[in-house]
Coordinates of N, CA, C and O in Angstrom, one line a residue:
Q1 N -27.7 -60.9 56.1 CA -27.4 -60.0 57.1 C -26.5 -59.0 56.6 O -25.5 -59.1 55.9
K2 N -26.8 -57.7 57.1 CA -26.0 -56.5 56.5 C -24.8 -56.3 57.5 O -24.8 -56.6 58.6
V3 N -23.7 -56.1 56.8 CA -22.4 -56.0 57.4 C -22.3 -54.5 57.9 O -22.4 -53.6 57.1
R4 N -22.2 -54.4 59.2 CA -22.0 -53.1 59.8 C -20.6 -52.9 60.5 O -19.9 -52.0 60.3
R5 N -20.2 -53.9 61.1 CA -18.9 -53.9 61.8 C -17.8 -54.8 61.2 O -18.0 -56.0 61.2
V6 N -16.8 -54.3 60.8 CA -15.6 -55.0 60.1 C -14.4 -54.9 61.2 O -14.1 -53.9 61.8
V7 N -13.7 -55.9 61.2 CA -12.4 -55.9 61.9 C -11.4 -56.4 61.0 O -11.5 -57.3 60.2
E8 N -10.4 -55.5 60.9 CA -9.1 -56.0 60.1 C -8.0 -56.2 60.9 O -7.7 -55.4 61.8
I9 N -7.4 -57.4 60.7 CA -6.3 -57.8 61.4 C -5.0 -57.7 60.5 O -4.9 -58.2 59.6
G10 N -4.2 -56.7 60.9 CA -3.0 -56.4 60.2 C -3.3 -55.2 59.2 O -3.7 -55.5 58.0
S11 N -3.3 -54.1 59.9 CA -3.7 -52.9 59.0 C -2.6 -52.2 58.3 O -2.8 -51.5 57.5
H12 N -1.4 -52.4 58.8 CA -0.2 -51.8 58.2 C -0.4 -50.3 57.9 O -0.5 -49.5 58.9
L13 N -0.4 -49.9 56.7 CA -0.5 -48.4 56.3 C -2.0 -47.9 56.3 O -2.2 -46.8 56.2
G14 N -2.8 -48.8 56.3 CA -4.4 -48.4 56.4 C -5.0 -48.3 55.0 O -6.1 -47.8 55.0
E15 N -4.4 -48.9 54.1 CA -5.0 -48.7 52.7 C -6.2 -49.6 52.7 O -7.3 -49.0 52.1
S16 N -6.3 -50.8 53.1 CA -7.6 -51.5 52.9 C -8.6 -51.0 54.0 O -9.8 -51.0 53.8
A17 N -8.0 -50.5 55.2 CA -9.0 -50.0 56.1 C -9.8 -48.7 55.5 O -10.9 -48.6 55.8
A18 N -9.0 -47.8 54.8 CA -9.7 -46.8 54.2 C -10.7 -47.3 53.2 O -11.7 -46.5 53.1
I19 N -10.5 -48.2 52.4 CA -11.4 -48.9 51.5 C -12.7 -49.4 52.2 O -13.9 -49.1 51.9
F20 N -12.4 -50.1 53.2 CA -13.6 -50.6 54.1 C -14.4 -49.6 54.7 O -15.6 -49.6 54.7
A21 N -13.6 -48.5 55.1 CA -14.4 -47.3 55.7 C -15.3 -46.6 54.7 O -16.2 -45.8 55.1
T22 N -15.1 -46.9 53.4 CA -16.0 -46.1 52.5 C -17.3 -46.9 52.4 O -18.3 -46.4 51.8
Y23 N -17.3 -48.2 52.8 CA -18.6 -49.1 52.7 C -19.1 -49.4 53.9 O -20.3 -49.8 53.9
F24 N -18.5 -49.4 55.0 CA -19.0 -49.9 56.2 C -18.9 -48.9 57.4 O -17.8 -48.1 57.4
P25 N -19.9 -48.7 58.2 CA -19.9 -47.7 59.3 C -18.9 -47.8 60.3 O -18.4 -46.8 60.9
E26 N -18.4 -49.0 60.6 CA -17.5 -49.2 61.8 C -16.5 -50.2 61.2 O -16.7 -51.3 60.9
V27 N -15.1 -49.7 61.4 CA -14.0 -50.6 60.9 C -13.0 -50.6 62.1 O -12.4 -49.5 62.4
Y28 N -12.8 -51.6 62.7 CA -11.8 -51.8 63.7 C -10.6 -52.4 63.2 O -10.5 -53.5 62.4
C29 N -9.4 -51.7 63.5 CA -8.2 -52.1 62.9 C -7.2 -52.5 63.9 O -6.9 -51.9 65.0
V30 N -6.9 -53.8 63.9 CA -6.1 -54.4 65.0 C -4.6 -54.7 64.4 O -4.5 -55.4 63.4
D31 N -3.6 -54.1 65.1 CA -2.3 -54.4 64.6 C -1.3 -53.9 65.8 O -1.8 -53.0 66.7
T32 N -0.2 -54.2 65.8 CA 0.7 -53.9 66.8 C 1.6 -52.6 66.5 O 2.1 -52.0 67.2
W33 N 1.6 -52.6 65.1 CA 2.5 -51.5 64.5 C 4.0 -51.5 65.0 O 4.5 -50.5 65.2
G34 N 4.2 -52.7 65.4 CA 5.7 -53.0 65.8 C 6.6 -53.4 64.7 O 6.2 -53.3 63.5
E35 N 7.7 -53.9 65.2 CA 8.6 -54.6 64.2 C 7.9 -55.6 63.3 O 7.1 -56.6 64.0
R36 N 8.0 -55.7 62.1 CA 7.5 -56.7 61.2 C 8.4 -57.7 60.9 O 9.5 -57.5 60.5
E37 N 8.0 -59.0 60.8 CA 8.6 -60.1 60.5 C 8.3 -60.5 59.0 O 7.1 -60.9 58.8
L38 N 9.1 -60.2 58.1 CA 8.6 -60.3 56.7 C 9.3 -61.6 56.0 O 9.4 -61.7 54.9
T39 N 9.9 -62.4 56.8 CA 10.6 -63.5 56.3 C 9.8 -64.7 55.5 O 10.1 -65.4 54.7
A40 N 8.3 -64.6 55.9 CA 7.4 -65.4 55.2 C 7.0 -64.9 53.9 O 6.4 -65.7 53.0
I41 N 7.3 -63.7 53.5 CA 6.9 -63.2 52.2 C 8.1 -63.3 51.3 O 9.1 -62.8 51.5
H42 N 7.8 -63.9 50.2 CA 8.9 -64.3 49.2 C 8.9 -63.4 47.9 O 9.6 -63.7 47.0
I43 N 8.1 -62.3 47.9 CA 8.3 -61.3 46.7 C 8.3 -59.9 47.2 O 8.0 -59.7 48.3
D44 N 8.7 -59.0 46.3 CA 8.8 -57.6 46.6 C 7.4 -56.9 46.5 O 6.6 -57.1 45.6
I45 N 6.9 -56.3 47.6 CA 5.7 -55.6 47.6 C 5.9 -54.2 48.0 O 6.6 -53.9 48.9
P46 N 5.4 -53.3 47.4 CA 5.5 -51.8 47.5 C 5.0 -51.5 48.9 O 4.0 -51.9 49.5
G47 N 5.8 -50.7 49.7 CA 5.3 -50.3 51.1 C 6.0 -51.2 52.2 O 5.9 -50.7 53.3
L48 N 6.6 -52.3 51.9 CA 7.1 -53.0 53.0 C 8.5 -52.6 53.4 O 9.0 -53.1 54.5
D49 N 9.2 -51.7 52.8 CA 10.3 -51.2 53.1 C 10.3 -49.8 53.9 O 11.3 -49.3 54.2
I50 N 9.1 -49.4 54.1 CA 8.9 -48.1 54.9 C 9.2 -48.4 56.4 O 8.7 -49.5 56.9
P51 N 9.7 -47.4 57.1 CA 10.2 -47.6 58.4 C 8.9 -47.7 59.3 O 7.8 -47.1 58.9
N52 N 8.9 -48.5 60.4 CA 7.6 -48.7 61.2 C 7.0 -47.5 61.7 O 5.8 -47.4 61.6
E53 N 7.8 -46.5 62.2 CA 7.3 -45.3 62.6 C 6.4 -44.5 61.4 O 5.4 -43.9 61.7
E54 N 6.9 -44.6 60.3 CA 6.2 -43.8 59.1 C 4.9 -44.8 58.7 O 4.0 -44.1 58.3
V55 N 4.9 -46.0 59.0 CA 3.9 -46.9 58.7 C 2.7 -46.5 59.6 O 1.6 -46.3 59.1
E56 N 3.0 -46.4 60.9 CA 1.9 -46.0 61.8 C 1.4 -44.7 61.5 O 0.2 -44.3 61.6
K57 N 2.4 -43.7 61.3 CA 2.0 -42.3 60.9 C 0.9 -42.3 59.7 O -0.1 -41.7 59.7
S58 N 1.3 -43.0 58.7 CA 0.4 -43.2 57.5 C -1.0 -43.6 57.9 O -1.9 -43.2 57.4
F59 N -1.0 -44.7 58.7 CA -2.2 -45.3 59.1 C -3.0 -44.2 59.8 O -4.2 -44.0 59.6
D60 N -2.4 -43.5 60.8 CA -3.1 -42.5 61.7 C -3.6 -41.5 60.8 O -4.7 -41.0 61.1
I61 N -3.1 -41.0 59.7 CA -3.5 -40.0 58.8 C -4.8 -40.5 58.1 O -5.9 -39.9 58.1
R62 N -4.7 -41.8 57.6 CA -5.9 -42.3 57.0 C -7.1 -42.6 57.9 O -8.3 -42.3 57.5
M63 N -6.8 -42.9 59.2 CA -7.8 -43.0 60.2 C -8.4 -41.6 60.5 O -9.6 -41.5 60.5
G64 N -7.6 -40.5 60.5 CA -8.2 -39.3 60.7 C -9.1 -38.9 59.4 O -10.0 -38.0 59.6
L65 N -8.8 -39.3 58.3 CA -9.6 -39.0 57.1 C -10.9 -39.7 56.9 O -11.6 -39.5 56.0
S66 N -11.1 -40.7 57.9 CA -12.3 -41.6 57.7 C -13.5 -41.2 58.2 O -14.5 -41.9 58.2
G67 N -13.5 -40.0 58.8 CA -14.7 -39.5 59.4 C -15.2 -40.3 60.5 O -16.5 -40.3 60.9
G68 N -14.2 -40.6 61.3 CA -14.6 -41.5 62.6 C -15.1 -42.9 62.4 O -15.5 -43.6 63.3
R69 N -15.0 -43.5 61.1 CA -15.4 -44.7 60.9 C -14.1 -45.8 61.4 O -14.6 -47.0 61.5
I70 N -13.0 -45.4 61.5 CA -12.0 -46.4 61.7 C -11.6 -46.1 63.3 O -11.3 -45.1 63.7
C71 N -11.5 -47.4 63.9 CA -11.0 -47.4 65.4 C -9.8 -48.2 65.5 O -9.8 -49.3 64.9
K72 N -8.7 -47.6 66.0 CA -7.5 -48.2 66.0 C -7.3 -49.0 67.4 O -7.7 -48.4 68.3
V73 N -6.9 -50.3 67.2 CA -6.8 -51.2 68.4 C -5.3 -51.8 68.3 O -4.9 -52.4 67.5
K74 N -4.4 -51.1 69.1 CA -3.0 -51.3 69.0 C -2.7 -52.6 70.0 O -2.2 -52.3 71.1
K75 N -3.0 -53.7 69.4 CA -2.7 -55.0 70.2 C -2.4 -56.1 69.2 O -2.9 -56.1 68.0
A76 N -1.9 -57.2 69.7 CA -1.9 -58.5 69.0 C -3.2 -58.9 69.0 O -4.1 -58.8 69.8
S77 N -3.7 -59.6 67.9 CA -5.0 -60.0 67.6 C -5.7 -60.9 68.7 O -6.8 -60.8 69.1
P78 N -4.8 -61.9 69.2 CA -5.4 -62.8 70.2 C -5.8 -61.9 71.5 O -6.8 -62.2 72.1
K79 N -5.0 -61.0 71.9 CA -5.3 -60.1 73.0 C -6.4 -59.2 72.8 O -7.3 -58.9 73.6
A80 N -6.5 -58.7 71.6 CA -7.6 -57.7 71.1 C -8.9 -58.6 71.1 O -10.0 -58.0 71.6
A81 N -8.9 -59.8 70.6 CA -10.2 -60.6 70.5 C -10.8 -60.9 71.9 O -12.0 -60.9 72.0
A82 N -10.1 -60.8 72.9 CA -10.5 -61.1 74.4 C -11.4 -59.9 74.8 O -12.2 -59.9 75.6
N83 N -11.2 -58.7 74.1 CA -11.9 -57.5 74.5 C -13.4 -57.3 73.8 O -14.0 -56.2 74.3
F84 N -13.8 -58.1 73.0 CA -15.0 -58.0 72.3 C -15.9 -59.1 72.7 O -15.5 -60.3 72.7
P85 N -17.2 -58.8 72.6 CA -18.2 -59.9 73.0 C -18.5 -60.8 71.7 O -18.1 -60.3 70.4
D86 N -19.0 -61.9 71.8 CA -19.4 -62.9 70.8 C -20.3 -62.1 69.8 O -21.1 -61.4 70.2
R87 N -20.1 -62.4 68.5 CA -20.9 -61.9 67.4 C -20.8 -60.4 67.2 O -21.8 -59.9 66.8
Y88 N -19.8 -59.8 67.9 CA -19.7 -58.3 67.7 C -19.5 -57.9 66.4 O -19.9 -56.8 65.9
F89 N -18.6 -58.6 65.6 CA -18.2 -58.3 64.3 C -19.1 -59.1 63.2 O -19.4 -60.3 63.4
D90 N -19.3 -58.4 62.1 CA -20.0 -59.1 61.0 C -19.0 -59.8 60.0 O -19.3 -60.6 59.4
L91 N -17.8 -59.1 59.8 CA -16.9 -59.7 58.9 C -15.5 -59.3 59.5 O -15.2 -58.3 60.1
V92 N -14.5 -60.2 59.2 CA -13.1 -60.0 59.7 C -12.3 -60.2 58.4 O -12.5 -61.1 57.5
Y93 N -11.3 -59.4 58.3 CA -10.4 -59.5 57.1 C -8.9 -59.8 57.8 O -8.5 -58.8 58.5
I94 N -8.4 -60.8 57.7 CA -7.1 -61.2 58.1 C -6.1 -61.0 57.3 O -6.0 -61.7 56.1
D95 N -5.1 -60.1 57.5 CA -3.9 -59.8 56.7 C -2.8 -59.3 57.7 O -2.0 -58.4 57.4
G96 N -2.6 -60.1 58.7 CA -1.5 -60.0 59.7 C -0.3 -60.7 59.2 O -0.1 -60.7 58.0
A97 N 0.4 -61.2 60.2 CA 1.7 -62.0 60.0 C 1.2 -63.2 59.0 O 0.2 -63.8 59.2
H98 N 2.2 -63.7 58.1 CA 1.8 -64.8 57.3 C 2.4 -66.1 57.6 O 2.3 -67.0 56.8
D99 N 3.0 -66.2 58.7 CA 3.5 -67.5 59.3 C 2.3 -68.2 59.7 O 1.4 -67.7 60.1
Y100 N 2.4 -69.6 59.8 CA 1.3 -70.6 60.2 C 0.9 -70.2 61.5 O -0.4 -70.1 61.8
E101 N 1.7 -70.0 62.6 CA 1.4 -69.9 63.9 C 0.6 -68.6 64.2 O -0.5 -68.5 64.9
S102 N 1.0 -67.5 63.4 CA 0.3 -66.2 63.6 C -1.1 -66.2 63.0 O -2.1 -65.9 63.5
V103 N -1.2 -66.8 61.8 CA -2.4 -66.9 61.0 C -3.4 -67.8 61.9 O -4.6 -67.5 62.0
A104 N -2.9 -68.9 62.3 CA -3.7 -69.8 63.2 C -4.2 -69.2 64.4 O -5.5 -69.3 64.8
A105 N -3.4 -68.3 65.1 CA -3.9 -67.6 66.3 C -4.9 -66.6 66.0 O -5.9 -66.4 66.6
D106 N -4.8 -65.8 64.8 CA -5.8 -64.9 64.2 C -7.1 -65.7 64.2 O -8.1 -65.2 64.5
L107 N -7.1 -66.8 63.4 CA -8.2 -67.5 63.2 C -8.9 -68.1 64.4 O -10.0 -68.1 64.5
D108 N -8.1 -68.6 65.4 CA -8.7 -69.0 66.5 C -9.5 -67.9 67.3 O -10.6 -68.2 67.7
G109 N -8.9 -66.7 67.3 CA -9.6 -65.6 68.0 C -11.0 -65.3 67.3 O -12.0 -65.2 68.0
V110 N -10.9 -65.1 66.0 CA -12.2 -64.7 65.3 C -13.2 -65.9 65.3 O -14.5 -65.6 65.3
L111 N -12.8 -67.3 65.3 CA -13.7 -68.3 65.3 C -14.5 -68.4 66.7 O -15.6 -68.6 66.7
R112 N -13.6 -68.1 67.7 CA -14.3 -68.1 69.1 C -15.3 -67.1 69.1 O -16.3 -67.1 69.9
L113 N -15.1 -65.8 68.4 CA -15.9 -64.7 68.4 C -17.3 -65.0 67.7 O -18.3 -64.2 67.7
G114 N -17.3 -65.9 66.8 CA -18.5 -66.3 66.0 C -18.5 -65.3 64.8 O -19.8 -65.1 64.5
V115 N -17.6 -64.9 64.2 CA -17.6 -63.9 63.2 C -18.2 -64.6 61.9 O -17.5 -65.6 61.5
P116 N -19.3 -64.3 61.3 CA -19.9 -65.0 60.2 C -19.1 -65.0 58.9 O -19.1 -66.0 58.2
W117 N -18.5 -63.9 58.6 CA -17.7 -63.8 57.4 C -16.2 -63.6 57.6 O -15.8 -62.6 58.5
I118 N -15.3 -64.5 57.1 CA -13.9 -64.4 57.4 C -13.2 -64.3 56.0 O -13.4 -65.2 55.2
L119 N -12.4 -63.2 55.7 CA -11.7 -63.0 54.6 C -10.2 -63.1 54.9 O -9.8 -62.5 55.9
V120 N -9.5 -64.1 54.2 CA -8.1 -64.3 54.6 C -7.3 -63.9 53.4 O -7.5 -64.3 52.3
D121 N -6.5 -62.9 53.6 CA -5.7 -62.3 52.4 C -4.4 -63.1 52.2 O -4.0 -63.8 53.1
D122 N -3.9 -62.9 51.1 CA -2.5 -63.5 50.6 C -2.6 -64.9 50.6 O -1.7 -65.7 51.3
W123 N -3.5 -65.5 50.1 CA -3.6 -67.0 50.0 C -2.5 -67.6 49.1 O -2.2 -68.8 49.3
W124 N -2.0 -66.8 48.2 CA -1.0 -67.4 47.4 C 0.2 -67.9 48.1 O 0.9 -67.0 48.9
P125 N 1.0 -68.8 47.7 CA 2.1 -69.3 48.5 C 3.3 -68.3 48.5 O 4.0 -68.2 49.5
L126 N 3.5 -67.6 47.5 CA 4.6 -66.7 47.5 C 4.5 -65.6 48.6 O 5.4 -65.0 49.0
L127 N 3.3 -65.3 49.1 CA 2.9 -64.3 50.0 C 3.1 -64.9 51.4 O 2.8 -64.3 52.4
G128 N 3.4 -66.1 51.5 CA 3.4 -66.7 52.9 C 2.5 -68.0 53.0 O 1.4 -68.1 53.0
P129 N 3.3 -69.2 52.9 CA 2.6 -70.6 53.0 C 1.9 -70.8 54.2 O 0.9 -71.5 54.2
G130 N 2.0 -70.0 55.3 CA 1.4 -70.2 56.5 C -0.2 -69.9 56.3 O -0.9 -70.6 57.0
V131 N -0.4 -68.9 55.5 CA -1.9 -68.5 55.3 C -2.6 -69.6 54.7 O -3.7 -70.0 55.1
R132 N -2.1 -70.2 53.8 CA -2.8 -71.3 52.9 C -2.9 -72.6 53.8 O -3.9 -73.3 53.8
K133 N -2.0 -72.8 54.6 CA -1.9 -74.0 55.6 C -2.9 -73.9 56.8 O -3.6 -74.9 57.2
A134 N -2.9 -72.7 57.2 CA -3.5 -72.5 58.6 C -5.2 -72.8 58.5 O -5.7 -73.5 59.3
A135 N -5.7 -72.2 57.4 CA -7.1 -72.3 57.5 C -7.9 -73.7 57.5 O -8.5 -74.1 58.3
P136 N -7.5 -74.5 56.5 CA -8.0 -75.8 56.3 C -7.5 -76.8 57.2 O -8.2 -77.7 57.6
T137 N -6.3 -76.7 57.7 CA -5.8 -77.7 58.6 C -6.1 -77.4 60.1 O -6.4 -78.4 60.7
K138 N -5.8 -76.4 60.5 CA -6.1 -76.1 62.0 C -7.7 -76.0 62.3 O -8.0 -76.2 63.4
H139 N -8.4 -75.6 61.4 CA -9.9 -75.4 61.6 C -10.7 -76.2 60.7 O -11.6 -75.6 60.0
R140 N -10.7 -77.6 60.9 CA -11.4 -78.5 60.2 C -12.8 -78.4 60.3 O -13.5 -78.7 59.2
N141 N -13.3 -78.1 61.3 CA -14.8 -77.9 61.7 C -15.4 -76.9 61.1 O -16.5 -76.6 61.3
H142 N -14.7 -75.9 60.5 CA -15.4 -74.7 59.8 C -15.4 -75.0 58.4 O -14.5 -75.5 57.8
T143 N -16.7 -74.5 57.7 CA -16.7 -74.7 56.2 C -16.1 -73.7 55.7 O -16.5 -72.4 55.9
W144 N -15.1 -73.8 54.8 CA -14.4 -72.9 54.0 C -14.8 -72.9 52.8 O -15.0 -73.9 51.9
R145 N -15.0 -71.7 52.1 CA -15.4 -71.6 50.8 C -14.3 -70.5 50.2 O -14.0 -69.5 50.8
R146 N -13.8 -70.9 49.0 CA -12.8 -70.0 48.5 C -13.2 -69.0 47.6 O -13.8 -69.3 46.6
Y147 N -13.0 -67.6 47.9 CA -13.4 -66.7 47.0 C -12.3 -65.8 46.7 O -11.4 -65.7 47.6
V148 N -12.3 -65.3 45.5 CA -11.0 -64.3 45.3 C -11.6 -62.9 45.3 O -12.5 -62.6 44.6
V149 N -11.1 -62.1 46.2 CA -11.6 -60.9 46.4 C -10.4 -59.9 46.2 O -9.4 -60.1 46.7
T150 N -10.6 -58.9 45.3 CA -9.6 -57.9 45.0 C -10.1 -56.6 45.6 O -11.3 -56.1 45.2
L151 N -9.5 -55.9 46.7 CA -9.7 -54.7 47.1 C -9.1 -53.6 46.1 O -7.9 -53.8 45.7
R152 N -10.0 -52.7 45.7 CA -9.6 -51.6 44.8 C -8.5 -50.9 45.6 O -8.9 -50.4 46.8
R153 N -7.4 -50.6 45.0 CA -6.3 -49.8 45.7 C -6.8 -48.4 45.9 O -7.5 -47.8 45.2
S154 N -6.4 -47.9 47.1 CA -6.9 -46.6 47.5 C -6.2 -45.7 46.5 O -5.1 -45.8 45.9
I155 N -6.9 -44.4 46.3 CA -6.5 -43.4 45.4 C -5.2 -42.7 46.1 O -4.4 -42.3 45.5
M156 N -5.2 -42.9 47.4 CA -4.1 -42.3 48.2 C -2.8 -42.9 47.9 O -2.7 -44.1 47.6
P157 N -1.6 -42.1 47.8 CA -0.4 -42.9 47.6 C 0.0 -43.7 48.9 O -0.7 -43.6 49.9
T158 N 0.8 -44.6 48.6 CA 1.2 -45.6 49.8 C 1.7 -45.0 51.0 O 1.3 -45.3 52.1
R159 N 2.4 -44.0 50.9 CA 3.1 -43.2 52.0 C 2.4 -42.0 52.1 O 2.4 -41.2 51.1
L160 N 1.9 -41.6 53.3 CA 1.3 -40.3 53.5 C 2.2 -39.6 54.5 O 2.7 -40.0 55.5
S161 N 2.2 -38.4 54.4 CA 2.9 -37.4 55.2 C 2.0 -36.3 55.8 O 1.0 -35.9 55.0
P162 N 2.0 -35.9 57.1 CA 1.3 -34.9 57.6 C 1.4 -33.6 56.9 O 2.3 -33.2 56.2

């Protein structure tokens, strides 16, 4: 099955969205772009110290450069999932909040939608133990295969200004 529609949960600055938009015709980005809870992340990651209003502006710039391939959905993922029909998306990339409850809620939504491909980012414990715990424990009836996927970093700088 050819992947045409991708949904990214947790788009932040839009770096991975920009990468997806180079390969897929429709990329839906679901994020609240609100205050971020970073207590689950235990290492320094470039870009996490950027103020929220700059984060969303940087995302909007990347969205504008995508040639209409990126659609911004400014909602929490469980609410956003309710707006789409079953099997609407071919692939989901989950990189939202890293605590167990948030990851489990993200997975609940996409599993109900019947998305055939689910990529879960930040499997490593230092980036949030909730990610590693939620997939296999909360969703035992789903067959999980572990792949290591590395998205090539965008050529664009982390912070973009208009």
